[in-house]
Coordinates of C-alpha atoms in Angstrom, one line a residue:
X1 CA 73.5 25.8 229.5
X2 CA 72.5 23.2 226.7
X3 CA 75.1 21.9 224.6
X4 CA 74.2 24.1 221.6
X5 CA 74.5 27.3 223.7
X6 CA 78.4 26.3 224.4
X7 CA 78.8 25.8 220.1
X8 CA 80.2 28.4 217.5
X9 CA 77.7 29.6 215.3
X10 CA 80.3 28.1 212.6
X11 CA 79.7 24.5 214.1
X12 CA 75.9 24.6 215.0
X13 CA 74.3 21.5 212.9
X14 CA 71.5 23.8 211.0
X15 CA 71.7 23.9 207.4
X16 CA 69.6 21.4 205.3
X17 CA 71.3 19.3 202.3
X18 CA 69.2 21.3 200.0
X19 CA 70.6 24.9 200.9
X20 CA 74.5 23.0 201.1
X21 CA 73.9 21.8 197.5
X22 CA 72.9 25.4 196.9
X23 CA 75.7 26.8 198.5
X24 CA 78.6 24.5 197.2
X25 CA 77.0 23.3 193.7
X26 CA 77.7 19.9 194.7
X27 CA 74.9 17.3 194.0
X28 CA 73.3 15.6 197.0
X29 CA 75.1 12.8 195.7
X30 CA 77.9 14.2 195.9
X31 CA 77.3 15.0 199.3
X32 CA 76.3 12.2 200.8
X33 CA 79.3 10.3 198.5
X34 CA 81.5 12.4 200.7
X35 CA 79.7 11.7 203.8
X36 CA 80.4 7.4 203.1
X37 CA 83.6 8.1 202.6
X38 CA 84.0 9.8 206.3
X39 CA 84.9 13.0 204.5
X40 CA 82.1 14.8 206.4
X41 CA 80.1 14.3 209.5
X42 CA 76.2 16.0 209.4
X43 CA 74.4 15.7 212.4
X44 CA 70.5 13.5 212.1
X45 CA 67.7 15.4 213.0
X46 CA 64.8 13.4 215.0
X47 CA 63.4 12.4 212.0
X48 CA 66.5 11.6 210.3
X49 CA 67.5 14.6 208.1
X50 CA 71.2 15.8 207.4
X51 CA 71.7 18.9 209.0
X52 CA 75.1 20.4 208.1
X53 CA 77.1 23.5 209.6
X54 CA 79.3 26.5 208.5
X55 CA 82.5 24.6 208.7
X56 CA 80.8 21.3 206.8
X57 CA 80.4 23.8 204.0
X58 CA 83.4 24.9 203.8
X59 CA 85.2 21.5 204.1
X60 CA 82.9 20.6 201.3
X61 CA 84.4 23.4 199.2
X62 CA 87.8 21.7 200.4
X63 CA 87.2 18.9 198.9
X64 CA 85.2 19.7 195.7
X65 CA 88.5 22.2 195.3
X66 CA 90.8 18.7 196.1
X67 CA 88.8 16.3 193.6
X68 CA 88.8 18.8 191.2
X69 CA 92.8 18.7 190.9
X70 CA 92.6 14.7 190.4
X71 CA 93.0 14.2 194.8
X72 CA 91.3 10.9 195.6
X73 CA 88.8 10.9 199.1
X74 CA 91.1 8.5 201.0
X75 CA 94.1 11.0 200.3
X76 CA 92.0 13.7 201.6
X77 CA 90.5 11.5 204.5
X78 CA 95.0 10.8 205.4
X79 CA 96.5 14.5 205.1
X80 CA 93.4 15.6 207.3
X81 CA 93.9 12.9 209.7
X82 CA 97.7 13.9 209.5
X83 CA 96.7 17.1 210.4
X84 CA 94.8 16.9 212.7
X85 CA 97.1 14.9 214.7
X86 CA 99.7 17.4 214.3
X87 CA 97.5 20.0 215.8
X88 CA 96.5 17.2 218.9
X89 CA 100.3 16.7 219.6
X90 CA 100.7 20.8 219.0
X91 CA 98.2 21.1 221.7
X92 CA 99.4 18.9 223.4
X93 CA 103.1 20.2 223.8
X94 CA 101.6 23.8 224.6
X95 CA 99.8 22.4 227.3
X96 CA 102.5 20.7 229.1
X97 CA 105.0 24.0 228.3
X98 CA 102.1 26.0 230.6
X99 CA 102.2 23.3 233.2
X100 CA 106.0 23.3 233.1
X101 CA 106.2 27.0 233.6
X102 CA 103.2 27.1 236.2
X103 CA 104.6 24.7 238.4
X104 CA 108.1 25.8 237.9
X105 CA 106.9 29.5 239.5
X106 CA 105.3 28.2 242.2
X107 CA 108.3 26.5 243.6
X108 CA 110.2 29.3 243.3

């Protein structure tokens, strides 16, 4: 299995910059703005053209909806970071609950 087989359709790398600008009413500007301020990560096609996914879309919409209400891209670029490491250390602390409980079982 390739590694596209193993990606959601939501994260597949397959929309053009063209058909996001369509989709979000951004400006490519806009877009790639968004994109230098490590906001949004497109993957590079061989020849070097953005390709975006489902969920870059909708993070786009994010944070058109965020700049809209005055939110500025390195205040977006924290509370996502924030968040995400909240969900890491949620993970995290799942995980070792399931160990915990596993092992605990099998001594028993």
């Amino acid at each position: 299995m390739n590694q596209d087989d193993s990606t959601s359709i939501k994260e597949k790398k397959v929309i053009s910059i063209g058909t996001v600008r369509e989709l979000t009413g951004l400006s490519e500007r806009q877009i790639r703005y968004y994109e230098e301020r490590k906001l949004i990560f497109p993957a590079r096609s061989g020849s070097g053209i953005r390709k975006y996914s489902f969920s870059d879309v909708e993070r786009l919409m994010e944070i058109a909806n965020q700049m809209e209400e005055g939110v500025q891209t390195h205040e977006i670029r924290r509370e996502w970071k924030k968040k995400e490491k909240e969900n890491n250390d949620w993970k995290k602390n799942m995980l070792k609950g399931q160990l915990q409980a596993h092992f605990k079982n099998n001594k028993q």
